[in-house]
């Protein structure tokens, strides 16, 4: 975050975090309140550690951080407007088609565990399949490494289906209330295909949710489809990687209650989109995974070595995908192997 970006954010939050001086003491100025909060989010240092650089008591820092995080969320909430019209979804699809060669993709979805401390009397409520305590961050990302939806707070013990269905986004998706565009012909073909989200094996295959083919008995055509899907879906993996690299608070178990942890994680997600828009590529410089289309190799991001925030949701074992959903995936498979071939795809599957 450069000085101009800090000043822009400070201008947004100052009216809500500015305090009045009293006859006993001067109030902590908004710039210091924001600086302390950003330092906590960026480093993950404890409130006890932060008192040495701020000369403020840990108790006061805890109050300042939570109040400022809530203010950041409220001030930036308009940046997180899920598309409400078919035309808005189509604009996202155009970006995925242009940047990642996956037409009719309207978002990449994934979920990650955020490690928390064991809370008193919680039993196994937050104990996940990886054998640590967590809450889940569910995110949908556009082609430009930006969140268009986040949902955080679901108990880590929930299965993949439970995490998705318990979110307001999941409910809207299942009830078909997202106002998605009607199926249309895809470029360079007469195939009429629906607009879809792309996901990994943790999610169920539906008419509007594409996931890879099973790794068992893959044909070359299915491997091509899996590569094309994973190539586009890599944007959401990179977003989570950028998030944990820039916000050190996510690199260790967060020593707060689940409710306060939810606020902290949401503030990080909102700041990610703010910084992505305000600072551009400088904010994500050096963190993205890249492909070498000449050699067929992938240069992995350094964030993959961080375990604290790298645990995905468990793979789905659902066998209830409809025949229509399977047919749609097969049509996408055929499309990527015939009308919409990219010249380097065979290098990545052979």
CSV table of C-alpha atoms in Angstrom, one decimal:
chain,number,residue,atom,x,y,z
A,1,UNK,CA,0.0,0.0,0.0
A,2,UNK,CA,1.5,3.3,-1.1
A,3,UNK,CA,0.9,6.7,0.6
A,4,UNK,CA,-1.8,7.7,-1.8
A,5,UNK,CA,-3.7,4.5,-1.3
A,6,UNK,CA,-3.4,4.8,2.5
A,7,UNK,CA,-4.7,8.4,2.2
A,8,UNK,CA,-7.6,7.3,0.1
A,9,UNK,CA,-8.6,4.6,2.6
A,10,UNK,CA,-8.1,7.0,5.5
A,11,UNK,CA,-10.5,9.5,3.9
A,12,UNK,CA,-13.1,6.8,3.7
A,13,UNK,CA,-12.9,5.6,7.3
A,14,UNK,CA,-12.0,8.8,9.2
A,15,UNK,CA,-15.6,10.0,9.8
A,16,UNK,CA,-16.4,6.7,11.5
A,17,UNK,CA,-13.3,6.1,13.6
A,18,UNK,CA,-12.5,9.7,14.7
A,19,UNK,CA,-12.9,10.3,18.4
A,20,UNK,CA,-13.2,13.4,20.5
A,21,UNK,CA,-10.4,14.7,22.7
A,22,UNK,CA,-11.3,14.9,26.4
A,23,UNK,CA,-9.9,17.0,29.3
A,24,UNK,CA,-8.1,13.8,30.5
A,25,UNK,CA,-6.3,12.9,27.3
A,26,UNK,CA,-6.1,13.4,23.5
A,27,UNK,CA,-7.9,10.9,21.4
A,28,UNK,CA,-5.9,8.5,19.2
A,29,UNK,CA,-6.0,10.1,15.7
A,30,UNK,CA,-7.7,8.2,12.8
A,31,UNK,CA,-4.4,7.8,10.9
A,32,UNK,CA,-2.9,5.9,13.9
A,33,UNK,CA,-6.0,3.8,14.4
A,34,UNK,CA,-5.9,2.7,10.7
A,35,UNK,CA,-2.1,2.2,10.8
A,36,UNK,CA,-2.3,-0.1,13.8
A,37,UNK,CA,-5.1,-2.1,12.2
A,38,UNK,CA,-3.2,-2.5,8.9
A,39,UNK,CA,-0.1,-3.5,10.8
A,40,UNK,CA,-2.0,-6.2,12.6
A,41,UNK,CA,-3.5,-7.5,9.4
A,42,UNK,CA,-0.2,-7.4,7.5
A,43,UNK,CA,2.0,-9.0,10.2
A,44,UNK,CA,-0.4,-11.0,12.3
A,45,UNK,CA,1.6,-9.9,15.4
A,46,UNK,CA,-0.3,-10.1,18.7
A,47,UNK,CA,-1.9,-7.1,20.4
A,48,UNK,CA,0.8,-7.6,23.1
A,49,UNK,CA,3.6,-7.2,20.5
A,50,UNK,CA,1.9,-4.2,18.8
A,51,UNK,CA,1.9,-2.2,22.0
A,52,UNK,CA,5.7,-1.8,21.7
A,53,UNK,CA,5.4,0.0,18.3
A,54,UNK,CA,2.3,2.0,19.2
A,55,UNK,CA,2.7,2.8,22.9
A,56,UNK,CA,-1.0,1.7,23.3
A,57,UNK,CA,-2.3,-0.9,25.6
A,58,UNK,CA,-3.1,-4.4,24.1
A,59,UNK,CA,-6.7,-4.0,25.3
A,60,UNK,CA,-7.1,-0.7,23.5
A,61,UNK,CA,-5.4,-2.1,20.4
A,62,UNK,CA,-7.9,-5.0,20.4
A,63,UNK,CA,-10.8,-2.5,20.5
A,64,UNK,CA,-9.3,-0.3,17.8
A,65,UNK,CA,-8.6,-3.2,15.4
A,66,UNK,CA,-12.1,-4.6,15.6
A,67,UNK,CA,-13.8,-1.2,15.3
A,68,UNK,CA,-11.6,-0.3,12.3
A,69,UNK,CA,-12.1,-3.7,10.6
A,70,UNK,CA,-15.8,-3.3,10.9
A,71,UNK,CA,-15.6,0.3,9.5
A,72,UNK,CA,-13.4,-0.9,6.5
A,73,UNK,CA,-16.1,-3.5,5.7
A,74,UNK,CA,-18.9,-1.0,5.9
A,75,UNK,CA,-17.0,1.6,3.8
A,76,UNK,CA,-16.0,-0.9,1.1
A,77,UNK,CA,-19.2,-3.0,1.0
A,78,UNK,CA,-20.3,-1.3,-2.3
A,79,UNK,CA,-17.2,-2.8,-3.9
A,80,UNK,CA,-18.7,-6.3,-3.3
A,81,UNK,CA,-21.8,-6.1,-5.4
A,82,UNK,CA,-22.7,-9.5,-6.8
A,83,UNK,CA,-24.0,-9.1,-10.4
A,84,UNK,CA,-27.7,-8.6,-10.5
A,85,UNK,CA,-28.5,-8.7,-14.2
A,86,UNK,CA,-27.6,-11.2,-17.0
A,87,UNK,CA,-25.6,-8.4,-18.7
A,88,UNK,CA,-23.3,-8.0,-15.7
A,89,UNK,CA,-22.7,-11.8,-15.6
A,90,UNK,CA,-22.0,-11.7,-19.3
A,91,UNK,CA,-19.3,-9.1,-18.8
A,92,UNK,CA,-17.5,-11.4,-16.3
A,93,UNK,CA,-17.8,-14.2,-18.9
A,94,UNK,CA,-16.2,-12.1,-21.6
A,95,UNK,CA,-13.2,-11.5,-19.4
A,96,UNK,CA,-12.8,-15.2,-18.7
A,97,UNK,CA,-13.1,-15.9,-22.4
A,98,UNK,CA,-10.5,-13.2,-23.3
A,99,UNK,CA,-8.0,-13.9,-20.5
A,100,UNK,CA,-8.4,-17.6,-19.8
A,101,UNK,CA,-9.9,-19.1,-22.9
A,102,UNK,CA,-13.0,-20.4,-21.1
A,103,UNK,CA,-16.2,-19.0,-22.7
A,104,UNK,CA,-19.4,-18.8,-20.6
A,105,UNK,CA,-17.4,-18.9,-17.3
A,106,UNK,CA,-19.0,-16.4,-14.8
A,107,UNK,CA,-16.7,-17.1,-11.8
A,108,UNK,CA,-14.2,-19.4,-10.2
A,109,UNK,CA,-15.3,-20.7,-6.8
A,110,UNK,CA,-13.3,-22.2,-4.0
A,111,UNK,CA,-13.3,-22.6,-0.2
A,112,UNK,CA,-10.4,-22.5,2.3
A,113,UNK,CA,-10.0,-23.2,6.0
A,114,UNK,CA,-8.9,-20.3,8.2
A,115,UNK,CA,-7.1,-21.6,11.3
A,116,UNK,CA,-8.4,-20.4,14.6
A,117,UNK,CA,-7.7,-21.2,18.2
A,118,UNK,CA,-9.9,-23.8,20.1
A,119,UNK,CA,-12.7,-21.9,21.7
A,120,UNK,CA,-13.9,-22.8,25.2
A,121,UNK,CA,-16.9,-25.2,25.3
A,122,UNK,CA,-17.0,-25.5,21.5
A,123,UNK,CA,-16.3,-29.2,21.5
A,124,UNK,CA,-15.7,-30.4,17.9
A,125,UNK,CA,-17.8,-27.7,16.3
A,126,UNK,CA,-14.9,-26.1,14.5
A,127,UNK,CA,-12.7,-29.2,14.2
A,128,UNK,CA,-12.2,-30.1,10.6
A,129,UNK,CA,-11.1,-33.1,8.6
A,130,UNK,CA,-7.5,-31.9,8.6
A,131,UNK,CA,-7.6,-32.1,12.4
A,132,UNK,CA,-7.4,-28.5,13.3
A,133,UNK,CA,-9.9,-25.8,14.3
A,134,UNK,CA,-11.1,-23.5,11.6
A,135,UNK,CA,-13.8,-21.4,10.0
A,136,UNK,CA,-14.3,-21.6,6.2
A,137,UNK,CA,-13.9,-18.8,3.7
A,138,UNK,CA,-15.9,-19.3,0.5
A,139,UNK,CA,-15.1,-17.1,-2.4
A,140,UNK,CA,-16.1,-16.5,-6.0
A,141,UNK,CA,-13.5,-14.7,-8.1
A,142,UNK,CA,-13.6,-13.0,-11.5
A,143,UNK,CA,-11.0,-13.2,-14.2
A,144,UNK,CA,-9.1,-10.2,-12.8
A,145,UNK,CA,-8.2,-11.7,-9.4
A,146,UNK,CA,-11.0,-9.9,-7.7
A,147,UNK,CA,-13.6,-11.3,-5.3
A,148,UNK,CA,-17.2,-10.8,-6.4
A,149,UNK,CA,-18.6,-12.8,-3.4
A,150,UNK,CA,-17.2,-13.9,-0.1
A,151,UNK,CA,-18.9,-15.9,2.7
A,152,UNK,CA,-17.0,-16.5,5.9
A,153,UNK,CA,-17.8,-18.1,9.2
A,154,UNK,CA,-19.1,-21.6,8.5
A,155,UNK,CA,-17.8,-24.2,11.0
A,156,UNK,CA,-14.7,-26.0,9.8
A,157,UNK,CA,-16.3,-29.4,10.5
A,158,UNK,CA,-18.9,-28.9,7.7
A,159,UNK,CA,-18.5,-30.9,4.5
A,160,UNK,CA,-18.1,-29.2,1.2
A,161,UNK,CA,-21.8,-29.5,0.4
A,162,UNK,CA,-22.6,-28.1,3.8
A,163,UNK,CA,-20.4,-25.1,3.4
A,164,UNK,CA,-21.8,-24.2,0.0
A,165,UNK,CA,-25.5,-24.8,0.9
A,166,UNK,CA,-25.2,-22.9,4.2
A,167,UNK,CA,-24.1,-19.7,2.3
A,168,UNK,CA,-26.5,-17.2,1.0
A,169,UNK,CA,-24.8,-17.5,-2.4
A,170,UNK,CA,-25.3,-21.3,-2.3
A,171,UNK,CA,-29.0,-20.9,-1.5
A,172,UNK,CA,-29.4,-18.4,-4.3
A,173,UNK,CA,-27.6,-20.7,-6.7
A,174,UNK,CA,-29.7,-23.7,-5.9
A,175,UNK,CA,-33.0,-21.8,-6.1
A,176,UNK,CA,-31.9,-20.2,-9.4
A,177,UNK,CA,-32.2,-16.7,-8.0
A,178,UNK,CA,-28.8,-15.4,-9.3
A,179,UNK,CA,-30.3,-14.0,-12.5
A,180,UNK,CA,-27.8,-15.8,-14.7
A,181,UNK,CA,-28.0,-15.4,-18.5
A,182,UNK,CA,-29.9,-17.9,-20.6
A,183,UNK,CA,-27.8,-20.5,-22.5
A,184,UNK,CA,-26.3,-19.1,-25.7
A,185,UNK,CA,-24.1,-20.3,-28.6
A,186,UNK,CA,-20.4,-20.3,-27.6
A,187,UNK,CA,-17.9,-18.5,-29.9
A,188,UNK,CA,-16.9,-20.3,-33.1
A,189,UNK,CA,-19.5,-22.9,-32.6
A,190,UNK,CA,-23.3,-23.6,-32.9
A,191,UNK,CA,-23.2,-25.3,-29.5
A,192,UNK,CA,-25.7,-23.7,-27.1
A,193,UNK,CA,-24.2,-23.9,-23.6
A,194,UNK,CA,-25.2,-22.5,-20.2
A,195,UNK,CA,-23.1,-20.0,-18.2
A,196,UNK,CA,-21.2,-21.8,-15.5
A,197,UNK,CA,-19.1,-21.4,-12.4
A,198,UNK,CA,-16.0,-23.5,-12.3
A,199,UNK,CA,-14.8,-25.4,-9.3
A,200,UNK,CA,-12.7,-28.3,-8.1
A,201,UNK,CA,-13.8,-31.7,-6.8
A,202,UNK,CA,-15.0,-30.3,-3.5
A,203,UNK,CA,-18.2,-29.1,-5.3
A,204,UNK,CA,-21.0,-31.0,-7.1
A,205,UNK,CA,-21.4,-31.1,-10.8
A,206,UNK,CA,-24.6,-29.3,-11.9
A,207,UNK,CA,-25.9,-27.5,-15.0
A,208,UNK,CA,-24.3,-24.3,-13.9
A,209,UNK,CA,-21.2,-25.7,-12.0
A,210,UNK,CA,-18.4,-27.4,-13.9
A,211,UNK,CA,-15.8,-29.5,-12.2
A,212,UNK,CA,-13.0,-31.8,-13.5
A,213,UNK,CA,-13.5,-35.3,-14.7
A,214,UNK,CA,-12.4,-38.0,-12.3
A,215,UNK,CA,-8.7,-38.8,-12.6
A,216,UNK,CA,-9.6,-42.5,-13.1
A,217,UNK,CA,-9.4,-43.7,-16.7
A,218,UNK,CA,-8.9,-40.2,-18.3
A,219,UNK,CA,-9.0,-40.0,-22.0
A,220,UNK,CA,-6.9,-37.4,-23.8
A,221,UNK,CA,-10.0,-35.4,-24.5
A,222,UNK,CA,-11.0,-35.4,-20.8
A,223,UNK,CA,-7.4,-34.4,-19.9
A,224,UNK,CA,-7.8,-31.4,-22.2
A,225,UNK,CA,-11.0,-30.4,-20.5
A,226,UNK,CA,-9.5,-30.7,-17.1
A,227,UNK,CA,-6.5,-28.6,-18.1
A,228,UNK,CA,-8.7,-25.8,-19.6
A,229,UNK,CA,-10.9,-25.8,-16.5
A,230,UNK,CA,-7.9,-25.8,-14.1
A,231,UNK,CA,-6.2,-23.1,-16.1
A,232,UNK,CA,-9.2,-20.7,-15.7
A,233,UNK,CA,-9.9,-21.8,-12.1
A,234,UNK,CA,-6.3,-21.0,-11.1
A,235,UNK,CA,-7.4,-17.4,-10.6
A,236,UNK,CA,-9.2,-18.3,-7.4
A,237,UNK,CA,-6.3,-20.3,-6.1
A,238,UNK,CA,-4.0,-17.3,-6.8
A,239,UNK,CA,-6.4,-14.9,-5.1
A,240,UNK,CA,-6.3,-17.0,-1.9
A,241,UNK,CA,-2.5,-17.2,-2.3
A,242,UNK,CA,-2.2,-13.4,-2.7
A,243,UNK,CA,-4.5,-12.9,0.3
A,244,UNK,CA,-2.4,-15.0,2.7
A,245,UNK,CA,0.9,-13.6,1.3
A,246,UNK,CA,-0.2,-10.0,1.9
A,247,UNK,CA,-2.1,-10.5,5.1
A,248,UNK,CA,0.1,-12.2,7.7
A,249,UNK,CA,-2.7,-12.5,10.1
A,250,UNK,CA,-3.9,-15.5,7.9
A,251,UNK,CA,-0.5,-17.2,8.1
A,252,UNK,CA,-1.1,-18.5,11.7
A,253,UNK,CA,-3.9,-19.5,14.0
A,254,UNK,CA,-6.0,-16.3,14.7
A,255,UNK,CA,-6.2,-15.8,18.5
A,256,UNK,CA,-9.7,-14.4,18.5
A,257,UNK,CA,-13.2,-15.7,18.9
A,258,UNK,CA,-14.8,-17.1,15.7
A,259,UNK,CA,-17.1,-14.0,15.5
A,260,UNK,CA,-14.1,-11.6,15.6
A,261,UNK,CA,-12.1,-13.8,13.3
A,262,UNK,CA,-14.9,-13.6,10.8
A,263,UNK,CA,-14.7,-9.8,10.9
A,264,UNK,CA,-10.9,-9.8,10.5
A,265,UNK,CA,-11.0,-12.2,7.5
A,266,UNK,CA,-13.8,-10.2,5.8
A,267,UNK,CA,-11.7,-7.0,6.3
A,268,UNK,CA,-8.8,-8.7,4.6
A,269,UNK,CA,-11.0,-9.7,1.6
A,270,UNK,CA,-12.4,-6.2,1.3
A,271,UNK,CA,-8.9,-4.7,1.4
A,272,UNK,CA,-7.7,-7.2,-1.2
A,273,UNK,CA,-10.2,-5.9,-3.7
A,274,UNK,CA,-9.5,-2.2,-2.7
A,275,UNK,CA,-5.8,-2.7,-3.2
A,276,UNK,CA,-6.3,-4.7,-6.4
A,277,UNK,CA,-8.3,-1.8,-7.8
A,278,UNK,CA,-6.2,1.1,-6.4
A,279,UNK,CA,-2.7,-0.3,-6.7
A,280,UNK,CA,-3.2,-2.5,-9.8
A,281,UNK,CA,-0.5,-5.1,-10.7
A,282,UNK,CA,1.9,-3.6,-8.1
A,283,UNK,CA,-0.2,-5.2,-5.4
A,284,UNK,CA,0.0,-8.7,-6.9
A,285,UNK,CA,3.6,-8.4,-8.4
A,286,UNK,CA,5.6,-11.6,-8.0
A,287,UNK,CA,2.9,-13.7,-6.5
A,288,UNK,CA,1.0,-15.1,-9.5
A,289,UNK,CA,1.5,-18.5,-10.9
A,290,UNK,CA,2.5,-18.4,-14.6
A,291,UNK,CA,2.6,-20.8,-17.5
A,292,UNK,CA,5.3,-21.3,-20.1
A,293,UNK,CA,3.3,-22.2,-23.2
A,294,UNK,CA,6.6,-23.1,-25.0
A,295,UNK,CA,7.6,-25.9,-22.6
A,296,UNK,CA,4.2,-26.8,-21.1
A,297,UNK,CA,5.4,-26.0,-17.5
A,298,UNK,CA,3.8,-24.1,-14.7
A,299,UNK,CA,5.8,-21.8,-12.4
A,300,UNK,CA,4.1,-22.2,-9.0
A,301,UNK,CA,3.5,-19.3,-6.7
A,302,UNK,CA,5.5,-19.2,-3.4
A,303,UNK,CA,2.3,-19.0,-1.5
A,304,UNK,CA,1.7,-22.8,-2.0
A,305,UNK,CA,4.2,-23.5,0.7
A,306,UNK,CA,2.1,-21.8,3.4
A,307,UNK,CA,0.0,-24.5,5.1
A,308,UNK,CA,-2.0,-22.3,7.5
A,309,UNK,CA,-4.4,-21.1,4.8
A,310,UNK,CA,-3.8,-23.7,2.0
A,311,UNK,CA,-6.2,-26.5,3.1
A,312,UNK,CA,-9.0,-26.8,0.6
A,313,UNK,CA,-12.4,-28.3,1.3
A,314,UNK,CA,-12.6,-32.1,1.1
A,315,UNK,CA,-13.4,-33.6,-2.2
A,316,UNK,CA,-17.0,-34.3,-3.0
A,317,UNK,CA,-18.1,-37.9,-3.2
A,318,UNK,CA,-21.5,-37.1,-4.6
A,319,UNK,CA,-22.8,-39.4,-7.3
A,320,UNK,CA,-26.0,-37.5,-7.9
A,321,UNK,CA,-25.0,-35.3,-10.8
A,322,UNK,CA,-27.8,-35.2,-13.3
A,323,UNK,CA,-27.5,-36.6,-16.8
A,324,UNK,CA,-28.0,-33.1,-18.1
A,325,UNK,CA,-25.0,-31.8,-16.1
A,326,UNK,CA,-22.9,-34.6,-17.4
A,327,UNK,CA,-24.0,-33.9,-20.9
A,328,UNK,CA,-23.1,-30.2,-20.6
A,329,UNK,CA,-19.6,-31.1,-19.3
A,330,UNK,CA,-19.1,-33.5,-22.2
A,331,UNK,CA,-20.2,-30.7,-24.7
A,332,UNK,CA,-17.6,-28.4,-23.1
A,333,UNK,CA,-15.1,-31.2,-23.5
A,334,UNK,CA,-15.8,-31.6,-27.2
A,335,UNK,CA,-15.8,-27.9,-27.7
A,336,UNK,CA,-12.3,-27.5,-26.2
A,337,UNK,CA,-11.1,-30.4,-28.4
A,338,UNK,CA,-12.5,-29.2,-31.7
A,339,UNK,CA,-13.9,-25.7,-32.2
A,340,UNK,CA,-12.0,-23.9,-29.4
A,341,UNK,CA,-8.5,-25.5,-29.4
A,342,UNK,CA,-5.7,-23.4,-27.9
A,343,UNK,CA,-2.4,-24.3,-29.6
A,344,UNK,CA,-0.4,-25.2,-26.5
A,345,UNK,CA,-3.0,-27.3,-24.6
A,346,UNK,CA,-1.5,-30.7,-25.7
A,347,UNK,CA,1.9,-29.7,-24.1
A,348,UNK,CA,0.2,-29.5,-20.7
A,349,UNK,CA,-1.5,-32.9,-20.8
A,350,UNK,CA,1.1,-35.0,-22.5
